[in-house]
Amino acid sequence: MFTLESVLYAFIDESYTADRYYVAAIIVDEKHLAEVREALAAARGYAAGFGVTTEGIEYHAHSIMTGCDGWEPVKGKPRAAIAIYGDVLRRLSGLPVKLIVRGVDVARLNARYRYPEAPYAVALRHLLEQIDLYARRAKDVAVIIADEIQGQASHIAQTMTYQVKGTGGYKPSKLQQIEMPIHYGKSHESPGLQSVDLAVYLYRRLDAHVETNRRTAAKVAELWESLAPIRYHVWRWDP
């Protein structure tokens, strides 16, 4: 079934608003997994300079920006939080990894279809198609590890049907370069999941949030631009 030269790991997480839903993946060749772990470990050393007790702390974008879940030393200190965020993104951007983001406009999805799929299911399917395409070009097989989500058992079952019936849509795929079933894991145990959380949160902030402060908008754009070296495919579907 697979054309295999090596194994890729695709770490998946989601971020959303009422009107937009995004699911993203950071793809890492198995031989580079340690580099992702080492990058986050080095970033913790940087964060410690701001008074953050970094042992066991999770790199979670919302927690960093709101100063909770161990990030309290930077609560109310946006410059410190952004400096920490920017530092870890720059470390990730220098790694041999690739970032894929797929989104869907939820309002348009609900308006177009009488019985629309869940936005997560739609964005995940589109993301898996892109991961499969990337793996096929690289002549690799992709193992999927996604952050835990409510109803994940049904998503596991649904994605497994794609290799039998195809994904449907404009360019259907049977995801032949993806190892099924997909796996759901805990983000605090996975540097890969923490890395993609940082990326997808940032893109959601860029694409779905109207910034009222010009400096904040410019900083968000600057942080997103720092990921340019690893961006492989970024797209939002507007049904």
mmCIF file of C-alpha atoms in Angstrom:
data_model
loop_
_atom_site.group_PDB
_atom_site.id
_atom_site.type_symbol
_atom_site.label_atom_id
_atom_site.label_comp_id
_atom_site.label_asym_id
_atom_site.label_seq_id
_atom_site.Cartn_x
_atom_site.Cartn_y
_atom_site.Cartn_z
ATOM 1 C CA MET A 1 0.000 0.000 0.000
ATOM 2 C CA PHE A 2 2.814 2.413 0.865
ATOM 3 C CA THR A 3 5.808 3.570 -1.109
ATOM 4 C CA LEU A 4 8.189 3.880 1.807
ATOM 5 C CA GLU A 5 11.651 5.342 2.204
ATOM 6 C CA SER A 6 11.258 6.754 5.725
ATOM 7 C CA VAL A 7 8.558 7.692 8.206
ATOM 8 C CA LEU A 8 7.107 11.152 8.667
ATOM 9 C CA TYR A 9 5.279 12.287 11.777
ATOM 10 C CA ALA A 10 2.509 14.829 11.289
ATOM 11 C CA PHE A 11 1.489 16.567 14.521
ATOM 12 C CA ILE A 12 -1.989 18.117 14.331
ATOM 13 C CA ASP A 13 -3.817 20.735 16.377
ATOM 14 C CA GLU A 14 -6.748 23.073 15.858
ATOM 15 C CA SER A 15 -7.721 26.671 16.641
ATOM 16 C CA TYR A 16 -11.019 28.385 15.940
ATOM 17 C CA THR A 17 -13.505 31.192 16.404
ATOM 18 C CA ALA A 18 -17.265 31.126 15.917
ATOM 19 C CA ASP A 19 -16.785 31.888 12.210
ATOM 20 C CA ARG A 20 -13.459 30.283 11.273
ATOM 21 C CA TYR A 21 -11.958 26.875 12.003
ATOM 22 C CA TYR A 22 -8.349 25.866 11.375
ATOM 23 C CA VAL A 23 -6.495 22.581 11.638
ATOM 24 C CA ALA A 24 -2.747 22.530 11.102
ATOM 25 C CA ALA A 25 0.118 20.057 10.960
ATOM 26 C CA ILE A 26 3.830 20.244 11.512
ATOM 27 C CA ILE A 27 5.496 17.435 9.566
ATOM 28 C CA VAL A 28 8.769 16.022 10.857
ATOM 29 C CA ASP A 29 10.900 13.198 9.509
ATOM 30 C CA GLU A 30 11.492 10.657 12.256
ATOM 31 C CA LYS A 31 15.228 11.322 12.183
ATOM 32 C CA HIS A 32 14.584 14.963 13.144
ATOM 33 C CA LEU A 33 12.179 14.400 16.046
ATOM 34 C CA ALA A 34 14.920 14.999 18.600
ATOM 35 C CA GLU A 35 15.619 18.398 17.056
ATOM 36 C CA VAL A 36 12.063 19.534 17.773
ATOM 37 C CA ARG A 37 12.386 18.423 21.368
ATOM 38 C CA GLU A 38 15.755 20.160 21.704
ATOM 39 C CA ALA A 39 14.394 23.392 20.215
ATOM 40 C CA LEU A 40 11.641 23.595 22.818
ATOM 41 C CA ALA A 41 14.098 22.735 25.575
ATOM 42 C CA ALA A 42 16.355 25.608 24.470
ATOM 43 C CA ALA A 43 13.336 27.930 24.302
ATOM 44 C CA ARG A 44 12.529 27.073 27.908
ATOM 45 C CA GLY A 45 15.953 28.359 28.843
ATOM 46 C CA TYR A 46 15.063 31.677 27.206
ATOM 47 C CA ALA A 47 11.695 31.808 28.988
ATOM 48 C CA ALA A 48 13.414 31.197 32.325
ATOM 49 C CA GLY A 49 15.042 34.610 31.894
ATOM 50 C CA PHE A 50 11.581 36.128 32.358
ATOM 51 C CA GLY A 51 11.006 34.302 35.631
ATOM 52 C CA VAL A 52 9.058 31.392 34.176
ATOM 53 C CA THR A 53 9.649 28.125 36.014
ATOM 54 C CA THR A 54 10.064 26.005 32.923
ATOM 55 C CA GLU A 55 10.394 22.463 34.276
ATOM 56 C CA GLY A 56 7.468 20.530 32.843
ATOM 57 C CA ILE A 57 5.780 23.632 31.442
ATOM 58 C CA GLU A 58 3.744 23.282 28.254
ATOM 59 C CA TYR A 59 4.237 25.580 25.298
ATOM 60 C CA HIS A 60 0.606 26.495 24.726
ATOM 61 C CA ALA A 61 -0.035 29.735 22.841
ATOM 62 C CA HIS A 62 -3.151 30.814 24.739
ATOM 63 C CA SER A 63 -1.448 30.163 28.090
ATOM 64 C CA ILE A 64 1.604 32.212 27.123
ATOM 65 C CA MET A 65 -0.434 35.168 25.887
ATOM 66 C CA THR A 66 -2.823 35.193 28.856
ATOM 67 C CA GLY A 67 -0.254 34.314 31.531
ATOM 68 C CA CYS A 68 -1.792 31.159 32.960
ATOM 69 C CA ASP A 69 -0.941 27.473 33.479
ATOM 70 C CA GLY A 70 2.584 28.219 34.651
ATOM 71 C CA TRP A 71 3.109 31.340 32.537
ATOM 72 C CA GLU A 72 1.921 33.700 35.314
ATOM 73 C CA PRO A 73 5.274 35.576 35.443
ATOM 74 C CA VAL A 74 4.415 37.173 32.078
ATOM 75 C CA LYS A 75 0.750 37.888 32.869
ATOM 76 C CA GLY A 76 0.029 41.500 32.028
ATOM 77 C CA LYS A 77 3.419 41.800 30.307
ATOM 78 C CA PRO A 78 2.640 41.545 26.589
ATOM 79 C CA ARG A 79 6.166 42.442 25.480
ATOM 80 C CA ALA A 80 7.618 39.594 27.522
ATOM 81 C CA ALA A 81 4.989 37.139 26.278
ATOM 82 C CA ILE A 82 5.578 38.156 22.660
ATOM 83 C CA ALA A 83 9.341 37.913 23.098
ATOM 84 C CA ILE A 84 8.994 34.346 24.397
ATOM 85 C CA TYR A 85 6.556 33.472 21.616
ATOM 86 C CA GLY A 86 8.823 34.953 18.968
ATOM 87 C CA ASP A 87 11.858 33.152 20.340
ATOM 88 C CA VAL A 88 10.316 29.696 20.104
ATOM 89 C CA LEU A 89 8.872 30.404 16.640
ATOM 90 C CA ARG A 90 12.298 31.424 15.351
ATOM 91 C CA ARG A 91 13.761 28.213 16.705
ATOM 92 C CA LEU A 92 11.048 26.184 14.965
ATOM 93 C CA SER A 93 11.531 28.060 11.706
ATOM 94 C CA GLY A 94 15.141 26.906 11.594
ATOM 95 C CA LEU A 95 14.250 23.221 11.792
ATOM 96 C CA PRO A 96 13.825 20.737 8.905
ATOM 97 C CA VAL A 97 10.031 20.642 9.330
ATOM 98 C CA LYS A 98 7.054 21.747 7.239
ATOM 99 C CA LEU A 99 3.847 23.511 8.247
ATOM 100 C CA ILE A 100 0.462 22.938 6.612
ATOM 101 C CA VAL A 101 -2.659 24.883 7.601
ATOM 102 C CA ARG A 102 -6.183 24.273 6.342
ATOM 103 C CA GLY A 103 -9.162 26.369 7.393
ATOM 104 C CA VAL A 104 -12.853 26.664 6.673
ATOM 105 C CA ASP A 105 -15.263 29.574 6.894
ATOM 106 C CA VAL A 106 -17.873 28.170 9.271
ATOM 107 C CA ALA A 107 -20.604 30.702 8.513
ATOM 108 C CA ARG A 108 -20.362 30.040 4.772
ATOM 109 C CA LEU A 109 -20.217 26.288 5.375
ATOM 110 C CA ASN A 110 -23.446 26.390 7.367
ATOM 111 C CA ALA A 111 -25.107 28.649 4.811
ATOM 112 C CA ARG A 112 -24.204 26.478 1.837
ATOM 113 C CA TYR A 113 -25.171 23.045 3.171
ATOM 114 C CA ARG A 114 -28.425 21.962 4.743
ATOM 115 C CA TYR A 115 -26.621 19.354 6.852
ATOM 116 C CA PRO A 116 -23.039 20.586 7.055
ATOM 117 C CA GLU A 117 -20.216 18.478 8.452
ATOM 118 C CA ALA A 118 -18.525 19.577 11.631
ATOM 119 C CA PRO A 119 -15.897 22.226 10.785
ATOM 120 C CA TYR A 120 -13.167 20.140 12.428
ATOM 121 C CA ALA A 121 -14.016 17.147 10.214
ATOM 122 C CA VAL A 122 -13.940 19.305 7.075
ATOM 123 C CA ALA A 123 -10.638 20.998 7.864
ATOM 124 C CA LEU A 124 -9.082 17.732 9.045
ATOM 125 C CA ARG A 125 -10.029 15.966 5.794
ATOM 126 C CA HIS A 126 -8.495 18.746 3.713
ATOM 127 C CA LEU A 127 -5.389 18.689 5.888
ATOM 128 C CA LEU A 128 -4.983 14.924 5.539
ATOM 129 C CA GLU A 129 -5.199 15.267 1.762
ATOM 130 C CA GLN A 130 -2.310 17.736 1.835
ATOM 131 C CA ILE A 131 -0.258 15.572 4.192
ATOM 132 C CA ASP A 132 -0.817 12.584 1.908
ATOM 133 C CA LEU A 133 0.294 14.622 -1.090
ATOM 134 C CA TYR A 134 3.425 15.795 0.716
ATOM 135 C CA ALA A 135 4.268 12.246 1.819
ATOM 136 C CA ARG A 136 3.731 10.894 -1.695
ATOM 137 C CA ARG A 137 6.120 13.447 -3.169
ATOM 138 C CA ALA A 138 8.669 12.615 -0.485
ATOM 139 C CA LYS A 139 8.110 8.872 -1.003
ATOM 140 C CA ASP A 140 7.395 8.504 2.704
ATOM 141 C CA VAL A 141 4.551 7.313 4.882
ATOM 142 C CA ALA A 142 2.980 9.690 7.394
ATOM 143 C CA VAL A 143 1.971 8.800 10.938
ATOM 144 C CA ILE A 144 -0.668 11.183 12.288
ATOM 145 C CA ILE A 145 -0.639 12.327 15.922
ATOM 146 C CA ALA A 146 -3.397 14.790 16.796
ATOM 147 C CA ASP A 147 -4.140 16.719 19.949
ATOM 148 C CA GLU A 148 -6.996 15.258 21.958
ATOM 149 C CA ILE A 149 -10.443 16.525 21.037
ATOM 150 C CA GLN A 150 -13.998 15.752 22.051
ATOM 151 C CA GLY A 151 -15.506 13.019 19.882
ATOM 152 C CA GLN A 152 -12.144 11.806 18.663
ATOM 153 C CA ALA A 153 -13.320 8.197 18.390
ATOM 154 C CA SER A 154 -15.791 9.189 15.681
ATOM 155 C CA HIS A 155 -13.072 11.114 13.835
ATOM 156 C CA ILE A 156 -10.799 8.072 13.946
ATOM 157 C CA ALA A 157 -13.565 5.931 12.463
ATOM 158 C CA GLN A 158 -14.435 8.518 9.806
ATOM 159 C CA THR A 159 -10.866 9.030 8.633
ATOM 160 C CA MET A 160 -10.355 5.287 8.289
ATOM 161 C CA THR A 161 -13.198 5.149 5.751
ATOM 162 C CA TYR A 162 -11.285 7.510 3.483
ATOM 163 C CA GLN A 163 -8.850 4.750 2.549
ATOM 164 C CA VAL A 164 -11.797 2.674 1.344
ATOM 165 C CA LYS A 165 -14.218 5.204 -0.135
ATOM 166 C CA GLY A 166 -11.965 8.199 -0.696
ATOM 167 C CA THR A 167 -12.245 11.691 0.695
ATOM 168 C CA GLY A 168 -14.696 12.926 -1.925
ATOM 169 C CA GLY A 169 -14.748 16.528 -3.050
ATOM 170 C CA TYR A 170 -13.026 18.134 -6.033
ATOM 171 C CA LYS A 171 -9.844 16.059 -5.827
ATOM 172 C CA PRO A 172 -10.684 12.871 -3.926
ATOM 173 C CA SER A 173 -7.904 10.860 -2.325
ATOM 174 C CA LYS A 174 -7.634 7.516 -0.570
ATOM 175 C CA LEU A 175 -4.770 8.824 1.555
ATOM 176 C CA GLN A 176 -2.553 5.904 0.602
ATOM 177 C CA GLN A 177 0.585 7.434 2.141
ATOM 178 C CA ILE A 178 -1.024 7.864 5.575
ATOM 179 C CA GLU A 179 -0.858 5.161 8.198
ATOM 180 C CA MET A 180 -4.275 4.596 9.755
ATOM 181 C CA PRO A 181 -5.700 4.930 12.304
ATOM 182 C CA ILE A 182 -4.691 8.412 13.327
ATOM 183 C CA HIS A 183 -3.595 8.728 16.939
ATOM 184 C CA TYR A 184 -4.749 11.254 19.523
ATOM 185 C CA GLY A 185 -2.331 12.232 22.271
ATOM 186 C CA LYS A 186 -1.798 14.637 25.146
ATOM 187 C CA SER A 187 -0.091 17.864 24.131
ATOM 188 C CA HIS A 188 1.928 18.205 27.332
ATOM 189 C CA GLU A 189 3.681 14.943 26.426
ATOM 190 C CA SER A 190 4.493 15.954 22.839
ATOM 191 C CA PRO A 191 6.885 18.684 21.671
ATOM 192 C CA GLY A 192 5.411 18.221 18.196
ATOM 193 C CA LEU A 193 1.869 18.987 19.354
ATOM 194 C CA GLN A 194 3.067 21.990 21.321
ATOM 195 C CA SER A 195 4.898 23.289 18.251
ATOM 196 C CA VAL A 196 1.883 23.090 15.971
ATOM 197 C CA ASP A 197 -0.316 24.678 18.657
ATOM 198 C CA LEU A 198 1.908 27.762 18.519
ATOM 199 C CA ALA A 199 1.630 27.923 14.730
ATOM 200 C CA VAL A 200 -2.106 27.356 14.306
ATOM 201 C CA TYR A 201 -3.034 29.774 17.111
ATOM 202 C CA LEU A 202 -0.954 32.451 15.421
ATOM 203 C CA TYR A 203 -2.553 31.923 12.015
ATOM 204 C CA ARG A 204 -6.028 32.008 13.538
ATOM 205 C CA ARG A 205 -5.111 35.306 15.201
ATOM 206 C CA LEU A 206 -3.863 36.644 11.868
ATOM 207 C CA ASP A 207 -6.709 35.411 9.667
ATOM 208 C CA ALA A 208 -9.793 35.494 11.897
ATOM 209 C CA HIS A 209 -9.201 38.277 14.412
ATOM 210 C CA VAL A 210 -9.584 41.984 13.702
ATOM 211 C CA GLU A 211 -6.818 43.754 15.594
ATOM 212 C CA THR A 212 -7.791 47.195 16.881
ATOM 213 C CA ASN A 213 -4.214 48.123 17.722
ATOM 214 C CA ARG A 214 -1.905 48.709 14.751
ATOM 215 C CA ARG A 215 1.200 47.743 16.694
ATOM 216 C CA THR A 216 -0.373 44.467 17.772
ATOM 217 C CA ALA A 217 -1.459 43.738 14.201
ATOM 218 C CA ALA A 218 2.058 44.426 12.960
ATOM 219 C CA LYS A 219 3.579 42.157 15.611
ATOM 220 C CA VAL A 220 1.197 39.293 14.757
ATOM 221 C CA ALA A 221 2.134 39.655 11.079
ATOM 222 C CA GLU A 222 5.814 39.734 12.002
ATOM 223 C CA LEU A 223 5.533 36.568 14.069
ATOM 224 C CA TRP A 224 3.692 34.802 11.249
ATOM 225 C CA GLU A 225 6.334 35.911 8.766
ATOM 226 C CA SER A 226 9.001 34.320 10.981
ATOM 227 C CA LEU A 227 7.483 30.954 10.043
ATOM 228 C CA ALA A 228 7.900 31.591 6.305
ATOM 229 C CA PRO A 229 10.859 29.165 6.003
ATOM 230 C CA ILE A 230 8.714 26.204 7.059
ATOM 231 C CA ARG A 231 5.347 27.095 5.508
ATOM 232 C CA TYR A 232 4.430 24.495 2.882
ATOM 233 C CA HIS A 233 0.695 25.017 2.308
ATOM 234 C CA VAL A 234 -1.751 27.475 3.900
ATOM 235 C CA TRP A 235 -5.337 27.765 2.696
ATOM 236 C CA ARG A 236 -8.820 28.605 3.980
ATOM 237 C CA TRP A 237 -11.830 27.144 2.172
ATOM 238 C CA ASP A 238 -14.748 29.558 1.757
ATOM 239 C CA PRO A 239 -17.636 27.332 0.582
#
